[in-house]
Amino acid sequence: MIKLIEKIEGEAKLNFNFKEGKIDFVDIEFMSTRNIENILKGKNAFDALVINPRVCGICGHAHLIATVQALESCYDNLKLSNKAKIIRELTLSFELIQNHFKWFYLTMLPLFGHKQQILKATYPSQLMGKAIALFGGQYPHTSYAVVGGVVCEITEMDIIKLQLYIAQTVKFVEDNLVKTESENFLTCKDADALLDYEGDLPDILRQIKKDGFLEHGKSYDRFISFGQNSYFKKGKSLKTKVIHNISVLHVKESEMPSSFAKNVSFKDKYYEVGPLARAMVNKTPLVTDAHKKYGDSIFSRILARVCEISQLLQHSKKLIKDLDLSEESYIEPSIDISKLSSSGYSAVEAARGTLIHKVEIENGMIKNYEIITPTQWNLSGGTKEKQGVSQKAMVGLSDVKTAELVFKSFDVCSVCTTQ
Amino acid sequence: MKKKMRVLWLSAIACNGNTHSFLNYPYIEQFLDDFEFIYHPVIDSHYTLEDIVSKKIPCDVLLIEGAISKEFKRVDVSVVDIIEKYSKIVQKIVTVGTCATFGGIFRESGYEETSGMHFDQDKPSQKFQDLIDKTISVSGCPVHPEVLVNTLYAIKKEAILKLDNFLRPKEFYAYTIHNGCTRNEYFEYKVDNHRFGELEGCMFYDHGCQAPFTHGSCNKVLWNEVNSKTRAGLSCMGCTEPTFPKQNLFSTKKNMAIPENLPVGVGKRVYLTLAGISKAFKIDRLEKKLFDD
Ligand code: SF4
Ligand code: SF4
């Protein structure tokens, strides 16, 4: 049975094969491509800072940060102020947060039979958009992070405004998502105790329990995350065993037969990326507790993603305290890009998981550019013998509606798959 | 209950940036009281995309996001066919963003004959000639949410909008982006020492700011209600224009030290003469840090 999955920033065709009333295999097909990597070839390297955010309208900022870091990795001894690093981390976090809100209220709630909560999605994500615009001038599609730092200078007043946007977002979380002081949510270590709270998140988690969905969405139980920063750690997690010493060099991309998307594997194995992966690698107590009890099911996946909202808001407050406004925002690179022939790469955590950019530059022009997106990780596989993470998560379910819920719990994005 | 205007949001070859820009419109609650999406890429709608392409759902306004090519399909139907079907029944068509208007970034995506609806960059395209009178363009990469929403309200009100040569409402596109930038004085008095990461300076001289010859309201209707690229210190990339994206966007193209592209309507010789005079001002306040000790 073929079902068109819509509103995933595009569509995918899922072809369900049933055996004895249960899903046995799902063939996933994306129907279009947009060739950004080709568009970049032959362009000035810095132009990638303008073009790449346009890979994706919802996680374009992660693409900007990945681009600037990939370009910077091509230089030797490039200087970057701590202030610029912090500002970039802040805006990246804000994009993740707005993404999480949209996913929870626009995508997840309706799949549980509730009305889509548009205003609950747009109100906090608009606040996060303002916070990004404070530095970047606008959201979406700014190119404010440039090689050597950020283009903006910020003042005490900007910080005051920023703190207000964050405080207002925290308040939204406390009034809606989990109705308690954030401190309680952030220090809660028991996934079942969370169910005693009121709020949109506990409501959904209780519903998962009540409807007997706790086994749904389990996959390989293998997680990976590369985008290290002051909050996220790099590493992979296999059934709670975490190894931090991993290298992007072992990530491979290969063609997939039936679809425009390409396979991504780490040492020939498929891994889940995204908030659940990050929380497993970071060993976030509440999420590892959920994982201990309910495995890599939709329960843990949804909890991990919403939990990250509060964590990143809290971490942002800390980062702001670390900002030294007297530092430079931008330090001009000592060598002009037109004299640079080199290659480099970056890994950044986007809302849906690890994003990798690889670039080759010749005399300041782009010779080659490769992008590996989070959705590619979660979709990789394809064949029945070697199923992808999200494919495997649907096996054994008895109806297509639940399968759609599981599929969307990874927040598969068509735009990002078929860049 | 009052009648809502029915809108179809159709994405062609796009990044969905306009979709997410639209979600930043501050009064979305009121908007959704006045308009109903028969389809939208993220907002739930009464109809599925399969309904949209297989039937003819009553609709008042067709919004197109993304570059257009016959080869590009939604649910196995060419976007051109979908556009043709709905354009017959709607009152107005709005090309949302620069891709749908001029081709934009995704003009180069490798599909056959990809362009905007009525323009292939700045050249008129022959494709949808009969629909020109129905179309309004709101370019920008992405479109500014207020520009889109207020244009929709104008359609609803049946207000008569003056359009420019690219079918853009003059109300928003008669201005240049330069208008309202907080760095204007550095431009006026030709203080040409901009460095990234500073509040001071103008990016026109060295860093590729295209604002003086780019049409739009970015510095009049601020982004996210708080800022603009040029205020923040990033050059205007000219994203509302048919030429977007040009090349070498972070540096100013010059001929014998004079920027090749001058403000709209300004001749080279006059510019040179005036620049020479302006430079004589030597305004101490603009040579120093804005917040000096
Ligand atoms: S930076 Fe750009 S918009 Fe601002 S004053 Fe200079 S030319 Fe105008
Ligand atoms: S400032 Fe220029 S590049 Fe930025 S959104 Fe406005 S028109 Fe586009």
XYZ file of C-alpha atoms and ligand atoms in Angstrom:
728
model
C 0.000 0.000 0.000
C 1.371 3.371 -1.002
C 0.794 6.422 1.129
C 1.872 9.945 0.376
C 3.281 11.571 3.490
C 2.645 15.292 3.228
C 3.707 18.408 5.062
C 7.238 17.303 5.753
C 8.526 20.417 3.996
C 7.492 18.501 0.868
C 6.372 14.939 0.383
C 7.629 11.391 0.459
C 6.004 8.286 -0.886
C 5.928 5.415 1.537
C 5.229 1.993 0.103
C 4.117 -0.317 2.902
C 4.548 -4.071 2.598
C 2.502 -6.046 5.073
C 3.036 -9.612 6.246
C 0.412 -11.229 8.438
C -1.158 -7.889 9.214
C 2.082 -6.229 10.273
C 4.386 -3.881 8.434
C 7.250 -5.922 7.101
C 9.109 -3.367 5.026
C 8.613 0.251 3.986
C 10.056 1.618 0.812
C 10.625 5.364 1.073
C 10.824 7.520 -1.988
C 11.503 11.219 -2.314
C 10.389 12.718 -5.538
C 12.485 15.739 -6.247
C 15.885 17.253 -5.872
C 17.266 20.758 -5.985
C 20.989 20.342 -6.609
C 22.400 22.961 -4.256
C 25.791 21.250 -4.307
C 26.025 21.823 -8.049
C 24.869 25.400 -7.759
C 27.839 26.064 -5.499
C 30.501 24.786 -7.864
C 32.600 27.538 -9.421
C 31.268 30.235 -7.098
C 33.317 32.417 -4.786
C 33.794 30.570 -1.536
C 32.206 33.329 0.561
C 29.062 33.223 -1.585
C 28.332 29.866 0.006
C 27.460 31.880 3.112
C 24.572 33.403 1.194
C 23.525 30.395 -0.849
C 23.656 27.658 1.784
C 21.097 28.987 4.259
C 18.729 28.568 1.318
C 19.222 24.806 1.400
C 16.437 24.771 3.922
C 13.923 27.320 5.112
C 13.559 25.803 8.555
C 17.147 24.963 9.460
C 18.978 27.412 7.220
C 20.852 28.910 10.119
C 22.508 25.578 10.904
C 23.609 25.523 7.272
C 25.109 28.992 7.674
C 27.059 27.959 10.775
C 28.179 24.732 9.093
C 29.309 26.729 6.042
C 31.315 29.268 7.984
C 32.983 26.558 10.048
C 33.790 24.474 6.977
C 35.340 27.520 5.306
C 37.267 28.430 8.435
C 38.662 24.924 8.676
C 40.377 25.602 5.348
C 42.610 28.232 6.962
C 45.639 27.676 9.133
C 45.726 29.734 12.306
C 42.499 31.580 11.789
C 41.641 33.687 14.824
C 38.147 33.800 16.243
C 37.122 35.697 19.348
C 35.312 33.969 22.126
C 32.582 36.526 21.726
C 31.993 35.543 18.091
C 31.933 31.870 19.045
C 29.368 32.488 21.761
C 27.162 34.620 19.519
C 27.144 31.921 16.846
C 26.280 29.278 19.393
C 23.449 31.394 20.708
C 21.823 31.952 17.343
C 22.223 28.295 16.418
C 20.518 27.292 19.670
C 17.682 29.712 19.004
C 17.072 28.115 15.642
C 16.989 24.659 17.207
C 14.494 25.862 19.773
C 12.121 27.417 17.227
C 12.311 24.237 15.203
C 11.419 22.090 18.212
C 8.371 24.217 18.995
C 7.133 24.028 15.430
C 7.620 20.286 15.263
C 5.830 19.632 18.542
C 2.833 21.890 17.987
C 2.426 21.710 14.221
C 3.520 18.171 13.383
C 3.237 15.987 16.477
C 0.032 17.169 18.163
C -2.224 16.504 15.152
C -0.819 12.982 14.865
C -2.115 12.327 18.361
C -5.575 13.425 17.338
C -5.324 16.990 18.669
C -5.885 20.193 16.799
C -2.786 21.777 15.383
C -1.728 24.578 17.734
C -0.495 27.183 15.327
C -0.159 30.030 17.775
C 1.651 27.909 20.312
C 4.133 27.152 17.565
C 4.482 30.652 16.185
C 4.535 32.656 19.422
C 7.713 31.171 20.915
C 9.363 30.621 17.541
C 8.809 34.282 16.687
C 10.569 35.211 19.918
C 13.502 33.039 18.925
C 13.424 34.607 15.459
C 13.712 38.041 17.079
C 16.650 36.825 19.131
C 18.442 35.683 15.975
C 17.554 38.887 14.143
C 19.074 40.938 16.941
C 22.467 39.616 15.847
C 21.864 38.516 12.280
C 19.530 41.267 11.091
C 16.761 38.857 10.160
C 15.451 35.329 10.379
C 15.240 33.276 8.250
C 18.180 33.532 5.848
C 20.810 35.755 7.346
C 24.488 35.360 6.446
C 25.808 37.223 9.462
C 28.448 34.646 10.410
C 31.443 35.285 8.177
C 34.945 33.868 8.096
C 36.649 35.542 11.071
C 33.612 36.077 13.249
C 30.241 37.745 13.025
C 29.330 40.987 11.249
C 27.427 42.498 14.157
C 28.544 44.471 17.148
C 26.347 44.098 20.170
C 25.626 46.454 22.991
C 24.286 46.251 26.520
C 20.858 47.120 25.157
C 20.970 44.170 22.788
C 21.757 41.899 25.699
C 18.851 43.309 27.657
C 16.485 42.684 24.755
C 17.883 39.218 24.239
C 17.387 38.312 27.875
C 13.789 39.431 27.609
C 13.143 37.233 24.577
C 14.639 34.295 26.410
C 12.731 34.984 29.639
C 9.492 35.292 27.700
C 10.164 31.971 25.951
C 10.962 30.284 29.255
C 7.682 31.617 30.576
C 5.872 30.148 27.586
C 7.415 26.758 28.326
C 6.377 26.990 31.972
C 2.835 28.045 31.114
C 2.291 25.505 28.366
C 4.739 22.697 27.729
C 5.462 21.566 31.261
C 3.559 23.568 33.832
C 6.163 24.000 36.500
C 9.232 26.088 37.067
C 11.827 25.188 34.459
C 14.196 24.339 37.262
C 11.977 21.375 38.188
C 11.771 20.162 34.617
C 15.502 20.539 34.130
C 16.433 18.681 37.295
C 13.829 15.952 36.938
C 15.596 12.628 36.521
C 12.613 10.340 36.437
C 10.633 10.099 33.198
C 7.609 8.729 35.057
C 7.637 11.560 37.563
C 7.368 13.971 34.664
C 3.987 12.421 33.906
C 2.612 13.876 37.131
C 2.939 17.399 35.792
C 0.372 19.246 33.756
C 1.215 20.562 30.316
C 1.240 19.735 26.641
C 4.296 17.501 26.868
C 3.134 15.359 29.803
C -0.279 15.147 28.089
C 1.248 13.594 25.002
C 3.543 11.311 26.980
C 0.600 10.100 29.074
C -1.332 9.479 25.891
C 1.516 7.368 24.515
C 1.345 5.252 27.661
C -2.433 5.056 27.709
C -2.717 4.117 24.042
C -0.119 1.405 24.396
C 2.363 3.140 22.100
C 5.382 2.630 24.344
C 6.918 0.039 22.078
C 6.414 2.106 18.941
C 9.223 3.617 16.975
C 12.083 1.505 18.281
C 14.952 1.098 15.905
C 18.621 0.125 16.103
C 19.183 1.866 19.420
C 22.353 3.324 17.936
C 22.995 7.029 18.148
C 25.563 9.402 16.830
C 26.279 13.101 17.118
C 29.209 15.053 15.689
C 28.412 18.698 16.189
C 30.442 19.528 19.222
C 30.096 22.855 20.984
C 29.956 24.190 24.522
C 26.778 22.222 25.102
C 26.726 19.209 22.802
C 29.318 16.493 23.019
C 30.551 14.466 20.108
C 30.107 10.733 20.337
C 28.153 7.620 19.629
C 25.979 5.642 21.938
C 25.298 1.936 21.626
C 22.795 0.734 24.178
C 23.912 3.433 26.624
C 27.623 2.835 26.097
C 29.051 6.133 24.917
C 32.282 6.588 23.007
C 33.421 10.141 22.360
C 36.398 9.460 20.176
C 34.836 9.290 16.721
C 35.833 10.915 13.469
C 33.875 12.381 10.591
C 36.365 10.640 8.313
C 34.486 7.399 8.909
C 31.243 8.862 7.630
C 30.421 7.620 4.146
C 27.897 8.692 1.594
C 26.644 6.409 -1.150
C 23.945 6.460 -3.786
C 20.554 5.047 -2.945
C 18.757 3.264 -5.767
C 15.154 4.406 -5.628
C 15.401 7.916 -4.368
C 17.163 11.235 -4.708
C 18.451 10.957 -1.164
C 21.889 9.480 -0.488
C 22.845 6.905 2.108
C 24.962 7.947 5.064
C 26.708 5.481 7.310
C 29.375 5.485 9.985
C 31.738 2.538 9.641
C 29.095 0.864 7.490
C 26.363 1.133 10.087
C 23.305 3.356 10.220
C 22.783 5.618 13.202
C 19.992 7.741 14.535
C 20.764 11.442 14.829
C 18.766 14.222 16.457
C 17.791 15.358 19.943
C 17.484 11.810 21.286
C 20.949 10.968 19.960
C 22.373 14.143 21.469
C 20.792 13.459 24.838
C 22.127 9.890 24.834
C 25.629 11.094 24.015
C 25.340 13.941 26.536
C 23.826 11.534 29.094
C 20.962 13.838 29.986
C 19.513 12.122 33.096
C 15.818 12.539 32.277
C 16.265 11.193 28.766
C 18.553 8.311 29.695
C 15.975 7.345 32.309
C 13.259 7.340 29.643
C 15.536 5.311 27.428
C 16.190 2.823 30.210
C 12.458 2.369 30.669
C 11.115 2.761 27.142
C 14.091 2.328 24.828
C 14.453 4.335 21.641
C 10.693 4.607 21.253
C 8.618 7.632 20.298
C 8.237 8.317 24.026
C 11.951 8.930 24.430
C 12.290 10.668 21.088
C 9.554 13.210 21.801
C 10.680 13.759 25.360
C 14.281 14.325 24.258
C 13.312 16.922 21.711
C 11.081 18.965 23.966
C 13.514 18.645 26.834
C 16.189 20.210 24.653
C 14.143 23.414 24.462
C 14.556 24.041 28.173
C 18.143 22.884 28.238
C 19.175 25.185 25.423
C 17.314 28.120 26.932
C 19.116 27.572 30.200
C 22.452 27.104 28.477
C 21.893 30.295 26.477
C 21.477 32.254 29.691
C 24.802 30.923 30.839
C 26.482 31.738 27.526
C 25.248 35.321 27.742
C 26.928 35.648 31.137
C 30.178 34.494 29.541
C 30.018 37.163 26.838
C 32.719 39.784 27.042
C 31.419 42.728 25.053
C 34.842 44.326 24.865
C 36.152 41.542 22.642
C 36.167 41.895 18.876
C 33.230 40.480 16.953
C 35.333 39.993 13.894
C 39.035 39.426 13.283
C 40.069 39.769 9.687
C 41.755 36.625 8.342
C 45.425 37.237 7.628
C 45.208 35.690 4.179
C 42.845 36.768 1.444
C 40.438 34.045 0.350
C 41.468 34.456 -3.302
C 44.904 33.168 -2.350
C 43.539 30.120 -0.606
C 43.507 26.604 -2.046
C 42.553 24.122 0.601
C 39.846 21.833 1.851
C 37.948 21.424 5.058
C 34.811 20.262 6.759
C 32.507 20.997 9.634
C 29.908 19.228 11.715
C 27.104 21.138 13.377
C 24.033 20.030 15.292
C 20.894 21.165 13.500
C 17.462 20.644 15.018
C 17.070 17.241 13.398
C 20.635 16.081 14.024
C 24.162 16.177 12.696
C 24.821 18.279 9.649
C 28.137 17.894 7.844
C 29.582 20.242 5.242
C 32.720 19.479 3.224
C 34.357 22.000 0.966
C 37.233 22.147 -1.476
C 38.523 25.572 -2.483
C 40.866 26.516 -5.295
C 42.105 30.106 -5.351
C 39.094 31.153 -3.360
C 36.605 29.440 -5.632
C 34.512 26.411 -4.733
C 35.727 23.314 -6.506
C 33.534 20.904 -4.674
C 30.923 21.070 -1.935
C 29.198 18.223 -0.147
C 26.400 18.405 2.347
C 25.200 15.572 4.545
C 21.946 16.431 6.274
C 20.368 15.014 9.429
C 17.442 13.528 7.554
C 19.819 11.562 5.350
C 21.162 9.826 8.459
C 17.772 8.870 9.733
C 16.578 7.698 6.328
C 19.618 5.863 5.100
C 19.253 2.239 4.197
C 16.657 1.430 1.675
C 16.851 -2.287 1.176
C 15.047 -4.864 3.221
C 18.313 -6.452 4.260
C 19.797 -3.154 5.340
C 17.033 -0.955 6.595
C 17.424 2.636 7.612
C 16.773 3.880 11.139
C 13.337 5.308 10.425
C 12.418 2.392 8.162
C 13.195 -0.129 10.849
C 11.262 1.912 13.390
C 8.063 1.270 11.400
C 8.468 -2.503 11.080
C 5.977 -4.538 13.081
C 3.338 -1.807 13.317
C -0.092 -2.835 12.185
C -1.425 0.355 10.668
C -0.260 3.101 8.372
C -1.451 5.922 10.617
C 0.796 4.874 13.458
C 3.602 4.373 10.980
C 3.201 7.975 9.865
C 3.484 9.078 13.488
C 6.673 7.074 13.907
C 8.093 8.363 10.635
C 7.367 11.951 11.591
C 8.807 11.478 15.077
C 12.174 11.711 13.298
C 10.961 14.935 11.726
C 12.009 13.734 8.320
C 12.372 16.744 6.056
C 11.992 16.492 2.335
C 13.789 19.734 1.560
C 16.785 18.684 3.569
C 16.895 15.198 2.123
C 16.926 16.283 -1.433
C 19.177 19.328 -1.290
C -19.635 33.690 10.065
C -17.801 36.000 7.739
C -16.402 34.596 4.574
C -12.738 33.788 4.619
C -10.644 34.277 1.557
C -9.426 30.909 0.305
C -5.724 30.677 -0.418
C -3.695 27.898 -2.008
C -0.020 27.905 -1.053
C 1.817 25.953 -3.712
C 5.549 25.248 -3.420
C 7.584 24.598 -6.541
C 11.405 24.368 -6.450
C 11.972 26.008 -3.098
C 13.637 25.832 0.297
C 10.361 26.713 2.047
C 11.998 29.830 3.449
C 8.969 31.908 2.507
C 6.742 29.488 4.369
C 8.745 29.965 7.528
C 9.118 33.681 7.005
C 5.341 33.887 6.803
C 5.065 32.108 10.173
C 6.871 35.110 11.656
C 3.942 37.371 10.864
C 3.026 38.813 14.278
C -0.763 38.766 13.953
C -1.246 35.292 12.584
C -4.299 34.712 14.737
C -6.174 37.546 13.049
C -4.856 36.519 9.651
C -6.248 33.021 10.036
C -9.608 34.530 10.952
C -9.667 36.302 7.630
C -8.006 33.761 5.360
C -8.191 30.019 5.010
C -5.470 27.918 3.437
C -6.936 25.222 1.245
C -3.367 23.950 1.291
C -0.229 25.128 3.062
C 3.130 23.372 3.439
C 2.976 23.239 7.253
C -0.371 24.569 8.430
C -3.087 21.906 8.512
C -5.664 22.292 5.817
C -8.992 20.811 4.973
C -7.611 19.271 1.783
C -4.581 17.144 1.061
C -2.167 17.868 -1.725
C -3.609 14.859 -3.491
C -7.012 16.575 -3.383
C -5.485 19.774 -4.703
C -3.871 18.153 -7.720
C -6.618 15.700 -8.562
C -9.635 17.982 -8.077
C -10.363 21.639 -8.545
C -10.922 22.981 -5.051
C -12.604 26.408 -4.900
C -9.949 29.018 -4.324
C -9.555 32.810 -4.410
C -5.816 33.400 -4.391
C -2.980 31.236 -5.647
C 0.355 31.738 -3.906
C 3.377 30.282 -5.623
C 6.662 29.766 -3.802
C 9.772 28.567 -5.609
C 11.168 28.500 -9.101
C 8.989 26.983 -11.801
C 9.806 24.268 -14.297
C 7.492 21.988 -16.201
C 9.703 19.122 -15.134
C 9.118 19.698 -11.423
C 6.226 17.689 -10.079
C 4.092 17.591 -6.970
C 2.357 14.255 -6.466
C 3.289 13.292 -10.019
C 1.688 16.387 -11.551
C 3.781 19.137 -13.090
C 3.617 22.381 -11.094
C 2.920 24.160 -14.370
C -0.260 22.121 -14.798
C -1.304 22.819 -11.219
C -0.690 26.525 -11.721
C -2.657 26.531 -14.970
C -5.600 24.768 -13.420
C -5.931 27.078 -10.431
C -4.989 30.279 -12.174
C -8.231 29.987 -14.136
C -10.419 30.066 -11.052
C -8.605 32.455 -8.745
C -8.965 36.228 -8.568
C -5.284 36.816 -8.104
C -1.963 35.032 -8.286
C 0.878 36.068 -6.010
C 4.442 34.989 -6.733
C 5.933 34.756 -3.264
C 9.657 35.311 -3.018
C 12.398 35.798 -5.553
C 12.447 32.238 -6.944
C 8.783 32.334 -7.945
C 9.186 35.850 -9.298
C 12.531 35.734 -11.113
C 13.944 32.216 -10.743
C 16.311 33.118 -7.890
C 18.733 30.608 -6.439
C 16.818 27.598 -7.714
C 16.860 28.852 -11.282
C 20.139 26.938 -11.405
C 18.786 23.727 -9.944
C 19.115 21.837 -13.183
C 15.482 21.396 -14.168
C 14.523 22.166 -17.719
C 13.772 25.846 -18.376
C 13.520 26.948 -14.797
C 12.450 30.528 -14.174
C 10.050 32.708 -12.265
C 6.411 32.835 -13.265
C 6.593 35.889 -15.526
C 10.289 36.649 -15.512
C 13.445 34.758 -16.193
C 15.720 37.017 -14.187
C 14.890 40.417 -15.696
C 13.640 39.082 -19.033
C 9.911 38.714 -19.517
C 9.011 35.074 -19.963
C 6.459 34.045 -22.539
C 4.983 31.243 -20.497
C 2.028 32.593 -18.586
C 1.366 35.705 -20.684
C -2.401 35.565 -20.285
C -2.052 35.637 -16.492
C 0.024 38.787 -16.186
C -2.989 40.914 -15.299
C -3.844 38.616 -12.451
C -0.387 38.509 -10.909
C 1.289 40.457 -8.134
C 4.923 39.704 -7.268
C 6.303 39.991 -3.780
C 9.963 39.246 -4.255
C 12.619 38.729 -1.580
C 14.593 35.759 -0.446
C 12.614 35.176 1.630
C 9.643 37.503 1.297
C 9.087 39.790 4.258
C 6.020 38.475 6.114
C 4.382 41.905 6.378
C 4.826 42.498 2.677
C 3.101 39.236 1.850
C 0.298 39.497 4.378
C -0.527 43.133 3.698
C -0.603 42.447 -0.024
C -3.105 39.664 0.639
C -5.245 42.047 2.658
C -5.087 44.533 -0.211
C -6.386 41.810 -2.527
C -9.137 40.984 -0.081
C -10.120 44.640 0.121
C -9.879 44.924 -3.653
C -7.617 47.909 -3.150
C -5.935 49.136 -6.297
C -2.211 48.601 -5.956
C 0.266 50.393 -8.154
C 2.785 47.881 -9.419
C 6.296 48.344 -10.782
C 7.659 46.766 -13.975
C 8.126 43.468 -12.189
C 4.542 43.508 -10.882
C 5.682 44.397 -7.363
C 3.497 46.679 -5.203
C 5.129 50.106 -5.207
C 3.939 50.553 -1.670
C 6.815 48.259 -0.668
C 9.165 48.218 -3.626
C 9.345 51.899 -4.552
C 11.834 52.347 -1.723
C 15.413 51.224 -1.779
C 16.745 49.120 1.067
C 19.239 51.916 1.758
C 16.316 54.009 2.936
C 16.280 53.854 6.722
C 19.573 52.106 7.328
C 21.206 53.257 10.555
C 24.506 53.533 8.696
C 23.216 56.222 6.346
C 25.468 59.015 7.551
C 28.562 57.029 6.657
C 27.160 56.784 3.165
C 26.119 60.408 2.900
C 29.456 61.793 3.970
C 31.530 59.130 2.216
C 33.202 57.790 5.317
C 34.578 54.657 3.744
C 36.311 52.728 6.483
C 33.811 49.991 7.280
C 35.024 46.881 9.061
C 32.828 43.917 9.910
C 31.875 43.582 13.552
C 31.333 47.273 14.190
C 28.332 49.521 14.680
C 29.967 52.148 12.495
C 30.501 52.331 8.772
C 28.720 51.618 5.529
C 29.193 48.438 3.515
C 28.684 50.110 0.146
C 32.321 50.955 -0.533
C 34.030 47.632 0.057
C 31.713 44.937 1.307
C 29.176 44.667 -1.444
C 26.117 46.369 0.050
C 23.533 46.454 -2.729
C 20.940 48.406 -0.788
C 21.176 51.681 -2.753
C 20.098 49.843 -5.913
C 17.822 47.200 -4.399
C 14.088 47.770 -4.106
C 12.244 46.840 -0.964
C 11.319 47.867 2.561
C 13.774 45.964 4.770
C 14.839 49.134 6.552
C 11.357 50.553 6.689
C 9.436 47.495 7.851
C 12.041 45.815 10.005
C 12.626 42.065 10.010
C 11.180 40.139 12.922
C 10.119 43.631 14.033
C 13.621 44.304 15.345
C 16.379 44.658 12.796
C 17.644 44.470 9.237
C 20.701 42.977 7.625
C 22.372 46.301 6.982
C 21.620 47.659 10.441
C 23.209 44.522 11.885
C 26.272 45.049 9.715
C 25.650 42.607 6.900
C 25.574 43.886 3.350
C 22.290 43.812 1.495
C 22.618 40.912 -0.930
C 20.043 42.315 -3.332
C 17.682 39.439 -2.714
C 14.541 41.179 -3.995
C 15.983 41.776 -7.446
C 15.979 39.718 -10.669
C 19.768 39.475 -10.517
C 19.832 37.637 -7.174
C 22.168 35.931 -6.467
C 25.006 37.813 -8.086
C 28.566 36.635 -7.584
C 31.212 37.704 -5.101
C 28.585 39.013 -2.751
C 30.819 40.238 0.050
C 32.851 42.655 -2.001
C 32.037 45.742 -3.985
C 32.742 45.578 -7.657
C 34.677 48.688 -8.642
C 35.978 50.393 -11.739
C 38.927 52.643 -11.030
C 38.006 52.808 -7.352
C 34.386 53.744 -8.065
C 31.625 51.266 -7.237
C 30.286 49.856 -10.483
C 26.684 49.932 -9.303
C 25.559 53.320 -8.075
C 22.360 54.297 -6.288
C 19.272 54.062 -8.511
C 19.165 56.992 -10.888
C 22.569 58.448 -9.987
C 25.057 59.130 -12.786
C 28.724 58.299 -12.460
C 30.021 61.786 -13.009
C 27.681 63.458 -10.517
C 28.443 60.766 -8.014
C 32.155 61.374 -8.367
C 31.823 65.113 -8.029
C 29.564 64.891 -5.013
C 31.626 62.170 -3.371
C 34.653 64.388 -3.689
C 32.863 67.278 -2.032
C 31.269 65.132 0.683
C 34.601 63.703 1.632
C 35.766 67.216 2.448
C 33.422 67.259 5.423
C 35.750 65.205 7.649
C 33.173 64.784 10.375
C 34.947 63.903 13.568
C 31.911 62.145 15.067
C 31.819 59.718 12.143
C 35.540 59.033 12.125
C 35.449 57.896 15.747
C 33.616 55.135 17.557
C 29.939 55.926 17.933
C 30.002 55.274 21.683
C 33.325 56.898 22.477
C 34.681 57.420 25.958
S 25.312 49.844 4.626
Fe 24.108 49.641 2.760
S 22.061 50.253 3.380
Fe 23.398 50.946 4.981
S 23.913 53.055 4.421
Fe 25.486 51.770 3.524
S 24.768 51.345 1.472
Fe 23.027 52.069 2.612
S 18.525 43.600 3.129
Fe 18.769 43.078 0.967
S 19.397 40.914 0.993
Fe 18.557 41.355 3.011
S 16.410 40.756 2.852
Fe 16.504 42.946 2.380
S 16.710 42.984 0.145
Fe 17.190 40.926 0.779
